[in-house]
Each structure stands twice: as C-alpha cells, then as structure tokens.
Coordinates of C-alpha atoms (C1' of nucleotides) in Angstrom, one line a residue:
Chain F
M15 CA -11.4 201.0 25.0
L16 CA -10.8 197.7 23.5
K17 CA -7.4 198.9 22.1
E18 CA -6.3 199.8 25.7
L19 CA -7.1 196.3 27.0
T20 CA -4.6 193.4 27.1
K21 CA -5.8 189.8 26.6
I22 CA -5.1 187.5 29.5
S23 CA -3.5 185.1 27.1
C24 CA -0.9 187.8 26.3
L25 CA 0.1 188.6 29.9
K26 CA 3.2 186.4 29.4
D27 CA 4.6 189.0 27.0
N28 CA 3.8 191.8 29.6
V29 CA 5.7 190.8 32.7
D30 CA 6.5 193.7 35.0
K31 CA 4.5 196.1 32.8
N32 CA 1.4 198.0 33.6
V33 CA -1.7 196.7 31.7
T34 CA -5.6 196.9 31.9
I35 CA -7.6 193.7 31.5
G36 CA -11.4 193.4 31.1
G37 CA -13.6 190.6 32.0
W38 CA -15.9 188.8 34.4
V39 CA -15.4 187.6 38.0
R40 CA -15.0 183.8 38.1
H41 CA -14.2 183.6 41.8
L42 CA -13.5 186.1 44.6
R43 CA -11.9 185.6 48.0
P44 CA -11.6 188.5 50.4
S45 CA -9.1 187.9 53.1
G46 CA -8.9 190.9 55.5
K47 CA -6.8 193.5 53.8
L48 CA -6.3 191.4 50.7
I49 CA -8.7 190.3 47.9
F50 CA -8.0 187.7 45.2
I51 CA -10.2 187.8 42.2
V52 CA -10.0 185.3 39.4
I53 CA -11.0 187.0 36.1
R54 CA -11.9 185.3 32.8
D55 CA -11.8 187.4 29.7
G56 CA -12.5 184.8 27.0
S57 CA -8.9 184.2 26.3
G58 CA -7.9 182.7 29.7
L59 CA -8.0 183.1 33.5
C60 CA -6.0 185.5 35.7
Q61 CA -5.7 186.0 39.5
C62 CA -5.8 189.6 40.4
V63 CA -4.4 190.6 43.8
I64 CA -5.8 193.6 45.5
E65 CA -4.0 195.1 48.5
K66 CA -6.0 197.5 50.6
E67 CA -3.4 200.2 50.8
K68 CA -2.8 200.4 47.1
I69 CA -6.3 201.6 46.2
S70 CA -9.0 203.8 47.8
D71 CA -11.0 202.4 50.7
E72 CA -14.2 203.0 48.6
L73 CA -12.9 200.9 45.7
F74 CA -11.7 198.2 48.1
E75 CA -15.0 197.8 49.7
Q76 CA -16.8 197.7 46.3
L77 CA -14.5 195.0 44.9
K78 CA -14.7 192.9 48.0
R79 CA -18.4 192.6 47.6
L80 CA -18.6 191.8 44.0
G81 CA -20.6 188.6 43.1
A82 CA -19.6 186.0 40.6
E83 CA -19.8 187.1 37.0
S84 CA -19.6 190.9 37.8
S85 CA -17.9 192.6 34.9
L86 CA -15.0 195.1 35.3
T87 CA -11.6 196.3 34.0
L88 CA -8.6 196.1 36.2
T89 CA -5.3 197.9 35.9
G90 CA -2.0 196.8 37.5
S91 CA 1.4 195.3 36.9
V92 CA 1.9 191.7 35.6
R93 CA 3.8 189.3 37.8
K94 CA 4.8 185.9 37.2
D95 CA 3.7 183.6 39.9
A96 CA 3.5 179.8 39.8
R97 CA 0.9 179.7 42.6
S98 CA -1.5 181.5 40.4
V99 CA -4.1 180.1 37.8
G100 CA -2.5 180.5 34.4
G101 CA 1.0 181.3 36.0
Y102 CA 0.7 185.1 35.9
E103 CA -1.2 187.5 38.1
L104 CA -2.0 191.2 38.2
I105 CA -1.1 193.4 41.1
V106 CA -4.1 195.9 40.9
S107 CA -3.6 199.6 41.2
D108 CA -7.1 200.6 39.7
A109 CA -10.4 199.1 38.7
K110 CA -13.6 200.1 37.1
V111 CA -16.8 198.1 37.7
F112 CA -19.3 197.8 34.9
C113 CA -21.9 195.5 36.4
E114 CA -22.3 194.2 39.9
S115 CA -23.8 190.8 39.7
T116 CA -25.6 189.2 42.6
D117 CA -27.0 185.8 43.1
Y118 CA -25.4 184.2 39.9
P119 CA -27.1 180.8 39.8
I120 CA -24.2 178.7 38.8
T121 CA -22.1 178.2 41.9
P122 CA -18.7 176.5 42.3
K123 CA -20.3 173.4 43.7
S124 CA -21.7 170.7 41.5
H125 CA -25.0 171.0 39.7
G126 CA -27.4 168.6 38.1
I127 CA -27.8 168.4 34.3
D128 CA -31.4 169.6 34.4
F129 CA -30.4 172.8 36.3
L130 CA -27.5 173.5 33.9
M131 CA -29.6 173.0 30.9
K132 CA -32.2 175.5 32.3
N133 CA -29.3 177.9 32.7
R134 CA -27.6 177.0 29.4
H135 CA -27.3 180.7 28.5
L136 CA -25.0 181.2 31.5
H137 CA -23.5 177.7 31.7
L138 CA -21.7 178.5 28.4
R139 CA -19.3 180.7 30.5
S140 CA -18.2 177.8 32.7
Q141 CA -14.7 176.3 32.1
R142 CA -15.8 172.9 30.7
Q143 CA -18.1 174.5 28.2
W144 CA -15.6 177.0 27.2
C145 CA -12.9 174.3 26.5
I146 CA -15.5 172.2 24.4
G147 CA -16.3 175.3 22.4
K148 CA -12.7 176.0 21.7
V149 CA -12.2 172.4 20.5
R150 CA -15.4 172.6 18.4
H151 CA -13.9 175.7 16.7
T152 CA -10.8 173.8 15.9
V153 CA -12.7 170.8 14.6
V154 CA -15.0 173.0 12.3
N155 CA -11.9 174.8 11.0
A156 CA -9.9 171.5 10.4
I157 CA -12.9 170.2 8.4
R158 CA -13.0 173.2 6.3
Q159 CA -9.3 173.5 5.9
F160 CA -8.8 169.8 4.9
L161 CA -11.5 170.0 2.2
N162 CA -10.6 173.4 0.9
D163 CA -6.9 172.4 0.6
N164 CA -7.7 169.2 -1.2
G165 CA -9.7 170.7 -4.1
Y166 CA -13.3 170.3 -2.7
V167 CA -15.8 173.0 -3.6
L168 CA -18.4 174.0 -0.9
V169 CA -22.0 173.6 -2.1
D170 CA -24.6 174.9 0.2
T171 CA -27.7 172.5 0.2
P172 CA -31.1 173.5 1.2
I173 CA -32.4 173.1 4.8
L174 CA -36.0 173.1 3.6
T175 CA -36.6 170.2 1.3
G176 CA -39.4 168.4 -0.4
I177 CA -37.7 165.0 -0.6
V178 CA -36.7 162.3 1.9
G179 CA -33.1 160.9 1.9
E180 CA -33.8 157.7 3.7
E181 CA -36.8 156.8 5.7
A182 CA -39.7 159.1 6.2
G183 CA -41.3 159.4 9.7
S184 CA -38.2 160.7 11.3
L185 CA -38.3 164.1 9.8
F186 CA -39.8 167.3 11.0
N187 CA -42.8 168.5 8.9
V188 CA -43.0 172.0 7.9
D189 CA -46.0 173.8 6.5
Y190 CA -44.5 175.5 3.4
F191 CA -47.3 177.9 2.2
D192 CA -49.8 175.1 2.6
M193 CA -47.4 172.6 0.8
P194 CA -45.9 169.7 2.7
A195 CA -42.1 170.1 3.2
F196 CA -39.4 168.9 5.5
M197 CA -36.4 170.0 7.6
T198 CA -33.5 168.3 5.8
Q199 CA -32.0 165.2 7.3
T200 CA -29.1 165.1 4.8
G201 CA -27.7 167.3 2.1
Q202 CA -26.3 164.4 0.3
L203 CA -28.8 164.0 -2.7
H204 CA -28.5 167.7 -3.4
V205 CA -24.6 167.7 -3.0
E206 CA -24.4 164.9 -5.5
C207 CA -25.6 167.4 -8.2
G208 CA -22.6 169.5 -7.2
A209 CA -20.3 166.7 -7.5
M210 CA -21.1 166.2 -11.1
S211 CA -20.3 169.9 -11.7
Y212 CA -17.1 170.3 -9.7
G213 CA -15.9 166.7 -9.2
K214 CA -15.2 167.0 -5.5
V215 CA -17.6 168.9 -3.2
Y216 CA -19.0 169.1 0.4
C217 CA -21.9 170.5 2.2
F218 CA -21.7 171.5 5.9
G219 CA -24.6 172.7 8.0
P220 CA -27.2 171.8 10.5
T221 CA -29.4 168.7 9.9
F222 CA -32.6 167.6 11.6
R223 CA -33.9 164.3 12.7
A224 CA -37.2 163.7 14.5
E225 CA -36.2 160.4 16.0
K226 CA -37.5 160.0 19.4
S227 CA -34.2 159.1 20.8
K228 CA -33.2 159.8 24.5
T229 CA -29.6 158.8 24.5
R230 CA -26.3 160.4 25.0
R231 CA -25.7 160.1 21.2
H232 CA -28.7 161.8 19.9
L233 CA -29.8 165.3 19.1
T234 CA -32.6 166.4 17.0
E235 CA -30.5 169.2 15.4
F236 CA -26.9 168.6 14.8
W237 CA -24.1 169.6 12.4
M238 CA -22.8 167.3 9.7
V239 CA -20.3 167.6 7.0
E240 CA -20.9 165.6 3.9
P241 CA -18.1 165.4 1.2
E242 CA -19.0 163.8 -2.2
I243 CA -16.3 162.6 -4.6
T244 CA -16.6 161.4 -8.2
F245 CA -14.4 158.7 -9.9
I246 CA -13.6 156.7 -6.9
D247 CA -14.2 153.3 -5.5
L248 CA -14.9 152.1 -1.9
P249 CA -11.2 151.6 -1.0
D250 CA -10.5 155.2 -2.2
L251 CA -13.3 156.4 -0.1
L252 CA -12.1 154.7 3.1
E253 CA -8.6 156.1 2.5
I254 CA -9.9 159.7 2.1
T255 CA -12.0 159.2 5.3
E256 CA -9.1 158.0 7.4
N257 CA -6.9 160.8 6.2
F258 CA -9.8 163.4 6.9
V259 CA -10.3 162.0 10.4
S260 CA -6.6 161.8 11.2
F261 CA -6.1 165.4 10.1
I262 CA -8.9 166.7 12.5
V263 CA -7.4 164.8 15.4
K264 CA -4.0 166.1 14.7
E265 CA -5.3 169.7 14.4
V266 CA -7.1 169.4 17.8
L267 CA -3.9 167.8 19.5
D268 CA -1.8 170.7 18.1
K269 CA -4.1 173.5 19.0
N270 CA -6.1 172.4 22.1
E271 CA -3.8 170.3 24.2
T272 CA -4.5 172.6 27.2
E273 CA -8.3 172.2 26.7
L274 CA -8.1 168.5 26.2
K275 CA -6.1 168.2 29.4
T276 CA -8.7 170.3 31.4
L277 CA -11.5 168.1 29.9
G278 CA -9.6 165.0 30.9
S279 CA -9.6 163.5 27.5
D280 CA -7.4 160.5 26.6
I281 CA -4.6 162.4 24.7
E282 CA -2.2 159.4 24.4
S283 CA -4.9 157.3 22.6
L284 CA -5.7 160.2 20.3
K285 CA -2.1 160.4 19.3
K286 CA -2.5 156.9 17.8
I287 CA -5.1 158.0 15.4
T288 CA -3.2 157.8 12.2
P289 CA -4.0 155.8 8.9
P290 CA -4.6 153.1 8.4
F291 CA -7.7 152.4 10.5
Y292 CA -9.2 148.9 10.9
R293 CA -11.3 147.4 8.2
L294 CA -14.0 144.9 8.9
T295 CA -16.8 143.7 6.7
Y296 CA -20.3 143.5 8.2
T297 CA -20.1 139.8 7.9
Q298 CA -16.8 139.7 9.9
A299 CA -18.3 142.0 12.5
S300 CA -21.3 139.7 12.9
E301 CA -19.0 136.8 13.3
I302 CA -17.0 138.7 16.0
L303 CA -20.3 139.5 17.8
T304 CA -21.4 136.0 17.9
S305 CA -18.1 134.5 18.8
Q306 CA -17.0 133.1 22.1
K307 CA -14.2 135.8 22.2
T308 CA -17.0 138.5 22.5
Q309 CA -18.8 136.5 25.2
D310 CA -15.4 136.2 27.1
F311 CA -14.7 140.0 26.6
L312 CA -18.1 140.9 28.0
A313 CA -17.7 138.6 30.9
A314 CA -14.3 140.1 31.7
Q315 CA -15.9 143.4 31.5
L316 CA -18.6 142.4 33.8
N317 CA -16.1 141.1 36.3
E318 CA -14.3 144.4 36.1
F319 CA -17.4 146.3 36.7
K320 CA -18.2 144.2 39.8
T321 CA -14.8 144.7 41.2
Q322 CA -15.2 148.4 40.8
K323 CA -18.6 148.2 42.4
Q324 CA -17.1 146.3 45.4
E325 CA -14.4 148.9 45.7
I326 CA -16.8 151.7 45.7
E327 CA -19.0 150.0 48.3
N328 CA -16.1 149.5 50.5
K329 CA -15.1 153.1 50.3
I330 CA -18.7 154.2 51.2
A331 CA -18.8 151.8 54.1
A332 CA -15.5 153.0 55.5
L333 CA -16.5 156.7 55.2
E334 CA -19.9 156.0 56.8
T335 CA -18.2 154.3 59.7
E336 CA -15.8 157.2 60.0
A337 CA -18.6 159.8 59.9
K338 CA -20.3 158.1 63.0
G339 CA -17.2 158.5 65.1
Q340 CA -16.1 161.7 66.9
I341 CA -14.4 163.9 64.2
K342 CA -14.0 167.4 63.2
Q343 CA -16.8 169.2 61.5
W344 CA -14.7 170.0 58.3
R345 CA -13.9 166.2 58.0
Q346 CA -17.6 165.5 58.4
D347 CA -18.4 167.9 55.5
K348 CA -15.6 166.4 53.3
I349 CA -17.0 162.9 53.9
A350 CA -20.5 164.0 53.0
S351 CA -19.3 165.4 49.8
E352 CA -17.2 162.3 48.9
L353 CA -20.2 160.1 49.7
I354 CA -22.3 162.0 47.2
D355 CA -19.7 161.5 44.4
L356 CA -19.3 157.8 45.4
R357 CA -23.1 157.1 45.3
S358 CA -23.3 158.7 42.0
D359 CA -20.4 156.4 40.7
L360 CA -22.1 153.5 42.2
A361 CA -25.4 154.2 40.3
E362 CA -23.4 154.5 37.2
I363 CA -21.6 151.3 37.6
E364 CA -24.8 149.5 38.6
T365 CA -26.3 150.6 35.3
K366 CA -23.4 149.1 33.5
I367 CA -23.8 145.9 35.3
E368 CA -27.4 145.8 34.5
N369 CA -26.8 146.4 30.8
N370 CA -23.9 144.2 30.3
P371 CA -25.9 140.9 30.1
K372 CA -28.4 142.5 27.9
H373 CA -25.7 143.6 25.5
A374 CA -24.2 140.1 25.7
K375 CA -27.5 138.6 24.7
L376 CA -28.1 141.1 21.9
A377 CA -24.6 140.3 20.5
S378 CA -24.9 136.5 20.8
Q379 CA -28.3 136.5 19.0
F380 CA -27.1 138.8 16.3
Q381 CA -28.3 137.6 13.0
W382 CA -27.0 138.4 9.5
G383 CA -29.3 140.9 7.9
K384 CA -30.0 143.1 10.9
D385 CA -28.4 146.6 11.2
L386 CA -25.7 146.8 13.9
G387 CA -27.2 148.0 17.2
G388 CA -25.7 150.8 19.4
S389 CA -24.5 148.2 21.9
D390 CA -23.0 146.1 19.0
E391 CA -21.0 149.0 17.8
T392 CA -19.9 149.8 21.2
I393 CA -18.5 146.3 21.6
I394 CA -16.7 146.3 18.4
S395 CA -15.2 149.7 19.1
L396 CA -14.1 148.8 22.6
M397 CA -12.2 145.9 21.1
H398 CA -10.0 148.2 18.9
D399 CA -7.6 151.0 19.8
K400 CA -8.2 152.9 16.5
P401 CA -11.3 153.7 14.6
V402 CA -12.9 150.8 12.7
F403 CA -14.5 150.8 9.3
V404 CA -17.4 148.2 9.1
T405 CA -18.3 147.8 5.4
H406 CA -20.7 145.9 3.2
Y407 CA -24.0 145.9 5.1
P408 CA -26.9 143.9 4.0
R409 CA -28.7 145.7 1.2
D410 CA -32.1 145.5 2.9
A411 CA -31.0 147.3 6.0
K412 CA -29.6 150.3 4.3
A413 CA -30.7 153.3 2.2
F414 CA -32.0 153.1 -1.4
Y415 CA -29.0 155.2 -2.9
M416 CA -26.3 152.9 -1.8
K417 CA -24.5 151.0 -4.4
Q418 CA -25.2 147.3 -4.7
D419 CA -21.9 145.2 -4.4
P420 CA -21.4 143.4 -7.8
E421 CA -19.5 140.6 -6.0
N422 CA -22.1 140.0 -3.3
P423 CA -25.5 141.5 -4.4
E424 CA -27.0 140.9 -0.9
T425 CA -24.7 143.7 0.3
V426 CA -24.0 147.3 -0.5
Q427 CA -20.7 149.2 -0.8
N428 CA -21.1 151.3 2.4
F429 CA -19.3 151.8 5.6
D430 CA -19.7 153.0 9.1
M431 CA -16.8 154.4 11.0
L432 CA -16.9 153.5 14.7
A433 CA -14.8 155.7 17.0
P434 CA -12.6 153.8 19.5
A435 CA -13.1 153.6 23.3
G436 CA -16.8 152.7 22.9
F437 CA -18.1 155.9 21.5
G438 CA -19.6 154.3 18.5
E439 CA -20.6 155.5 15.1
I440 CA -19.5 159.0 14.1
I441 CA -19.4 158.5 10.3
G442 CA -21.7 156.8 7.8
G443 CA -21.0 156.7 4.2
S444 CA -21.2 154.7 1.0
M445 CA -20.7 154.4 -2.7
R446 CA -23.8 155.6 -4.6
E447 CA -25.8 153.5 -7.0
D448 CA -24.7 155.0 -10.3
I449 CA -26.6 152.6 -12.7
H450 CA -29.9 154.3 -13.7
D451 CA -32.1 151.2 -13.9
K452 CA -30.9 149.7 -10.6
L453 CA -31.6 153.0 -8.8
L454 CA -35.0 153.3 -10.5
A455 CA -35.9 149.9 -9.4
R456 CA -34.8 150.5 -5.8
I457 CA -36.9 153.7 -5.6
N458 CA -39.9 151.7 -6.8
E459 CA -39.2 148.8 -4.3
Q460 CA -39.1 151.4 -1.4
G461 CA -42.5 152.9 -2.8
Y462 CA -41.1 156.4 -3.0
K463 CA -42.9 158.8 -5.4
L464 CA -40.9 158.7 -8.6
E465 CA -41.7 162.4 -9.6
N466 CA -39.7 163.5 -6.5
Y467 CA -36.6 161.6 -7.6
Q468 CA -36.6 162.3 -11.4
W469 CA -33.9 164.9 -11.0
Y470 CA -31.9 162.5 -8.8
L471 CA -32.2 159.8 -11.6
D472 CA -31.1 162.4 -14.2
L473 CA -27.7 162.3 -12.6
R474 CA -27.5 158.6 -13.6
K475 CA -28.8 159.5 -17.2
F476 CA -26.3 162.2 -18.0
G477 CA -22.8 161.4 -17.5
S478 CA -23.0 158.9 -14.5
V479 CA -19.8 158.0 -12.8
P480 CA -18.8 156.0 -9.8
H481 CA -18.9 158.3 -6.8
G482 CA -19.5 158.3 -3.1
G483 CA -19.2 160.2 0.1
F484 CA -19.9 160.2 3.8
G485 CA -21.4 162.3 6.6
L486 CA -19.5 163.2 9.7
G487 CA -21.3 164.2 12.9
V488 CA -19.6 167.2 14.5
E489 CA -21.0 166.8 18.0
R490 CA -20.3 163.0 18.0
T491 CA -16.7 163.7 16.9
L492 CA -16.4 166.2 19.7
A493 CA -17.7 163.9 22.3
W494 CA -15.2 161.3 21.3
L495 CA -12.3 163.8 21.2
T496 CA -13.1 165.5 24.5
G497 CA -14.2 162.5 26.4
E498 CA -17.5 164.2 27.0
K499 CA -20.1 161.5 27.8
H500 CA -23.1 163.3 26.3
I501 CA -23.3 165.2 22.9
R502 CA -25.7 167.6 24.3
Q503 CA -22.6 169.4 25.9
C504 CA -20.9 169.6 22.5
I505 CA -23.2 172.2 20.9
A506 CA -24.0 175.5 22.3
F507 CA -27.8 175.1 22.3
P508 CA -28.7 171.5 22.0
R509 CA -32.1 170.5 20.7
M510 CA -33.4 167.3 22.2
M511 CA -36.5 165.3 22.1
D512 CA -39.3 167.3 23.7
K513 CA -36.9 170.0 24.6
I514 CA -36.1 173.4 23.2
L515 CA -34.5 175.7 25.7
I516 CA -34.2 179.3 24.5
Chain W
rU1 C1' -43.5 153.3 21.9
rC2 C1' -41.2 150.0 25.7
rC3 C1' -37.9 148.9 30.2
rC4 C1' -35.1 150.8 34.7
rC5 C1' -34.1 155.0 38.2
rG6 C1' -35.4 159.5 40.4
rA7 C1' -38.2 164.3 42.3
rU8 C1' -36.9 167.1 50.0
rA9 C1' -34.0 174.9 51.0
rG10 C1' -31.6 179.0 45.2
rC11 C1' -28.0 174.4 44.2
rU12 C1' -26.0 169.4 45.6
rC13 C1' -27.8 165.8 48.8
rA14 C1' -29.1 163.4 54.0
rA15 C1' -33.3 161.9 57.1
rU16 C1' -32.3 154.4 60.3
rC17 C1' -38.4 150.5 61.7
rG18 C1' -43.9 155.0 59.4
rG19 C1' -42.9 159.1 65.0
rU20 C1' -40.6 167.2 66.0
rA21 C1' -37.4 168.7 58.5
rG22 C1' -31.1 168.3 58.4
rA23 C1' -26.0 169.5 56.4
rG24 C1' -22.7 171.8 53.0
rC25 C1' -22.5 175.3 49.2
rG26 C1' -24.9 179.8 47.7
rA27 C1' -27.0 184.6 49.9
rG28 C1' -26.6 188.5 54.3
rC29 C1' -23.4 190.2 58.5
rG30 C1' -18.6 190.0 61.2
rG31 C1' -13.2 188.3 61.4
rC32 C1' -8.5 187.1 58.8
rU33 C1' -2.2 189.8 54.3
rG34 C1' -1.0 184.3 49.8
rU35 C1' -6.0 182.2 49.0
rU36 C1' -6.5 178.0 45.0
rA37 C1' -14.3 174.8 45.3
rA38 C1' -10.0 179.0 51.2
rC39 C1' -11.0 179.1 56.5
rC40 C1' -13.7 180.6 61.4
rG41 C1' -18.3 182.7 63.9
rC42 C1' -23.5 184.3 63.4
rU43 C1' -28.3 185.1 60.5
rA44 C1' -32.2 184.2 57.0
rG45 C1' -34.0 180.3 54.0
rG46 C1' -39.3 174.4 53.5
rU47 C1' -47.0 173.5 51.1
rC48 C1' -41.1 167.2 51.0
rG49 C1' -43.3 167.2 42.2
rU50 C1' -49.2 166.9 41.7
rA51 C1' -53.8 164.4 43.2
rG52 C1' -56.0 160.6 45.9
rG53 C1' -55.5 156.3 49.3
rU54 C1' -53.9 153.3 53.9
rU55 C1' -52.8 154.9 59.1
rC56 C1' -53.6 157.6 65.7
rG57 C1' -49.6 159.5 62.7
rA58 C1' -46.7 159.6 55.8
rG59 C1' -40.8 162.9 53.2
rU60 C1' -41.0 157.5 54.1
rC61 C1' -46.2 152.6 52.3
rC62 C1' -49.9 152.0 47.9
rU63 C1' -52.4 154.1 43.1
rA64 C1' -52.5 157.5 39.1
rC65 C1' -50.4 161.7 36.8
rU66 C1' -46.6 165.4 35.5
rC67 C1' -41.5 166.4 34.9
rG68 C1' -36.5 164.8 34.7
rG69 C1' -32.3 161.1 33.9
rG70 C1' -30.4 156.4 31.8
rG71 C1' -31.1 152.5 28.1
rA72 C1' -33.7 149.8 23.8
rG73 C1' -35.4 150.6 18.7
rC74 C1' -33.3 154.3 14.9
rC75 C1' -29.3 157.0 13.6
rA76 C1' -24.4 161.2 12.6

RNA sequence: UCCCCGAUAGCUCAAUCGGUAGAGCGAGCGGCUGUUAACCGCUAGGUCGUAGGUUCGAGUCCUACUCGGGGAGCCA
C-alpha cells in the first residue's frame, strides 16, 4: 500500500498525473455539491476537492460527514492552484476511509495551555507542534553532524549515577537495589574519561534536574549535548562554541525556512548569527548591570511597555463602544474574539510592566560575587544582537570542577552563552581544573565524599592535560530559534515540576 | 519555599451596583459549486473548582483548601 501512495510534499512533481495520497483530515468544508478537505500526511498539507458528480452518492455523503482527524486515502489528479494551501490540490475521483473520527477535542479555535497539555498526545499533530518538531530534528542532526565531521567521538554516559556533578538536592533519587543513586544531571564527569581516551568526545542524551522551577525556561527532563576537548584553552573553547552554534543556526535556516516562517521566528536576526560572538567578563557584565545605561535602557523599555498598554486599552475601548451600537451579528462575533486576544495581550504587558522595576532593582543592586540571575541575563542579552559569552565568574558561585583562573584566583575559566532577544542562557561551559591537588582541595572544601571522586581525580594523576567543554540545552536552543515562548512546546512529552502527562 | 493572577457549557470567554446563566466555536439537523478558523437557519448542551460564611437574595463579597498560569531563587 505504502508504495502506491504519493507524499504531499511530492505533489509538485506530479502535476496533471493521477495519484493517491493517504493522511488525516485537518479541516473539512462541505458546500452543497462540493467538499473541500484539507489533508495532512506528515509531509505537508493538501486541499482535496470533491465534486458530487465525480463520485458515488454514497461516498459523497460519507466524506461530507467526516470529522477532524479521520484517516483516509484519496485518489485523483493533481492540479496547481495558488488559492490552495501548499499551492497544489487534488481533484478527487475515489477515496477510501479507514477511520471516521468524531468529536476530535482540538478544534480550529484557540485553546488554553492546560487543555493542550492534557491532550498532548493529539496536540503533536497540530501545525505549530509539527513545525517545532521538524526544526528539532534539524537541530539534533546538526549537532551530531558538526561533532562527527570535526573528529569528535560519541561516548554514551550513564543515566543512572552514584555521583553528583554540582549541587545535590536538585537531583532525582532512585532506589537502586536498596542503594542510593540519582538520575544524571550531567554526563560531563564521565565524558571527561572519554576525552582522555579519544581527545575530542561528546555525550548527547536526556538529563534530569529536580529543581522546583516553574518558569518558561525549565523542564525536569531535557536533552543536552556535552562536547569535551583536550589540549585547549578558554579562547579556543569559545571559538569552538561559536562555530558550533553558528553551524546549527545555518542548518536550520537552510532546511526549515518554511517552518520558521510559519512559527513567526525572526529569520533576519538569525541570519546575523555568525562568528565572532560578543565576549564579556563577568566583571564587565556586572558593571553593565549597575550602570546608568542599564537603568536608562530599562526605563525606555518601561515607557515602551506603557505605550503599548495604552494602545491596547484604546483598541479595547473602541471595540467595546462599537459593540454597544447597532451592528451586524457577524461583526459582534468578530469584536468578541478580538477582545479576547486584546485582553490576553493586555495581561501580558501588565506583567511586564510589573516586573520591569523589580528587574531594574535587581540589576542595580547586583553585587560582585553573586551568580547572574535570569532577569540579569535577559537584560544583557536584550542589549546585544548576537549571542554573548559571559566569562570568568566568581569561583564561589560555580561548580567545583571549573578551572581556577591563574591571573585572577577569585574567578574560574568558565562561560555562559546568552542567546539574543532576551531568551537567556542556552549554554554553560568551562575549562576543567586539571591540577590534581587543587581539585582535591576543592572537593574537600565542598564536603563531597572523596571516595566517590577518586576515579575523577585519577584523570588528573595519569596524564592530565588542559581540557574543557560545555553543555548545550536542546529545548532552550529550539525556543530561541523558533521564537516559542515556553520550552515545554519544544519537546514532544515535557516533564515539568509536579506534572508527568502520559 | 515565596510573590502575583486565575478557575462559569466539550473548548475560548462574557455576565455592569449582589437581583431570572450568555455568546462564538465544537457537536447534531437543514441549505449553499471555490471555500481558506467559510457562510446562513434551527436543535441539544450548566451542581458557576471544593467546603464553609455574610445576605431576603451570591457566578459576583469574605475565609480556607485544591488545581492551573506567570515570576523569584536555581539552572541548560
């Protein structure tokens, strides 16, 4: 059967030919003796036109009553038509229905996030989710391609682990045959072993954090790629990172322009993502945050928000006045629907207005020594049109394995990469402490159990070399590239705090 | 753990001062040969999140709880 079917994406090569497509009903409009069915088959969308006299009365009646997401095959001739979704349509001569769906819960009108998440198993078929999934596929593929083509060897690190990469308390505990174990929160420590074997390696898989974070940037299970490279210094590492990220962006622009357009992502600004990225030290970043420039920037932003709010309120008032007058029913309906959208926009802008002074205060009170907060990162990234590397964080704010900077022992040789347009951190990386005694002292300072880290210390005993790496969050990268506000839409089955659906 | 917001039909939302529960979509029936979230007519659809309280009267006011959304901290 499969061999006899033509993919919708291949219709352009079959104009005026007779083909059969197989898929699901996205939308159906009967119009007397004519039916329009928009079919999706996983490769694209196609409008099928059914004229009553061309098929049997029985079949016509059956097709006319098909609900959304009914499955069927349709046979007919392909015609180029600019009015049609995708530019081609099928003039149907025959059809075979596999499943008549009724009461499909996701309708063409808008739905709340709670409802969509409860119907996640079906929501994945919708257009936005389909587009994000296609981009995700490209991103994952680009990650593997870049690393494989540049001499990195894949090392699969364990998901069940007995040790902690950074801070405990934010890990999922597992009862491992009555022994305590954790779900991994990073493959880094293990992948370093591989680096000393192959020189350049990476691990790529799911990772788990039990942080009780309810924000648009957090999942408890997410995918992360972690390259690790030997015989490098921090400038080398930044260069590798910017080449890596630029390659991913370029691949997505090449392969998913249609999807990006549908999703409404900012293609022009993505085209600017080429090396070099901006480089700031943590100290420079903290100076920016506490500067007058930042206060002015945020004040200007606040004014912009207030203007937007006023505009929305004016629109709402005008529509409400119009709705009170004597107008046609269809116009009343349209106004009602516009009002719903406007009120939602209004709520969003009000939240921004409410948060702006808080963020301004946090930035102005920023003290050297603290980690950069989410809002601080947002401010810095909004002030730049390309990704920003923030390097040399205070040693006390960072993980034990990060290499102390010889020139400024208060800091470590690490970096965070902030995506532009306010999305914030998508990469965290560092040079690793390669001096045995310094690492040992750090493990003791943190109060970690030495026996758990003996093997990790061995890497510094037997042929230690300068090395470093980073972790890139796949869902955060996707949210940035697609313009999606929340990373829960960037993975098929998101796991969030207090929520596991199917 | 803390702060803010919310919960009304299957879905998205209205309901003015505390006074008879509303609309669109979706579903069902009928009409329409070029629709793009089509359109037109009709029908069905409700324990207003839960439990108390105030009141002649509560979707509306008060208290607690539950669930959800956004943010802080933390992070990819």
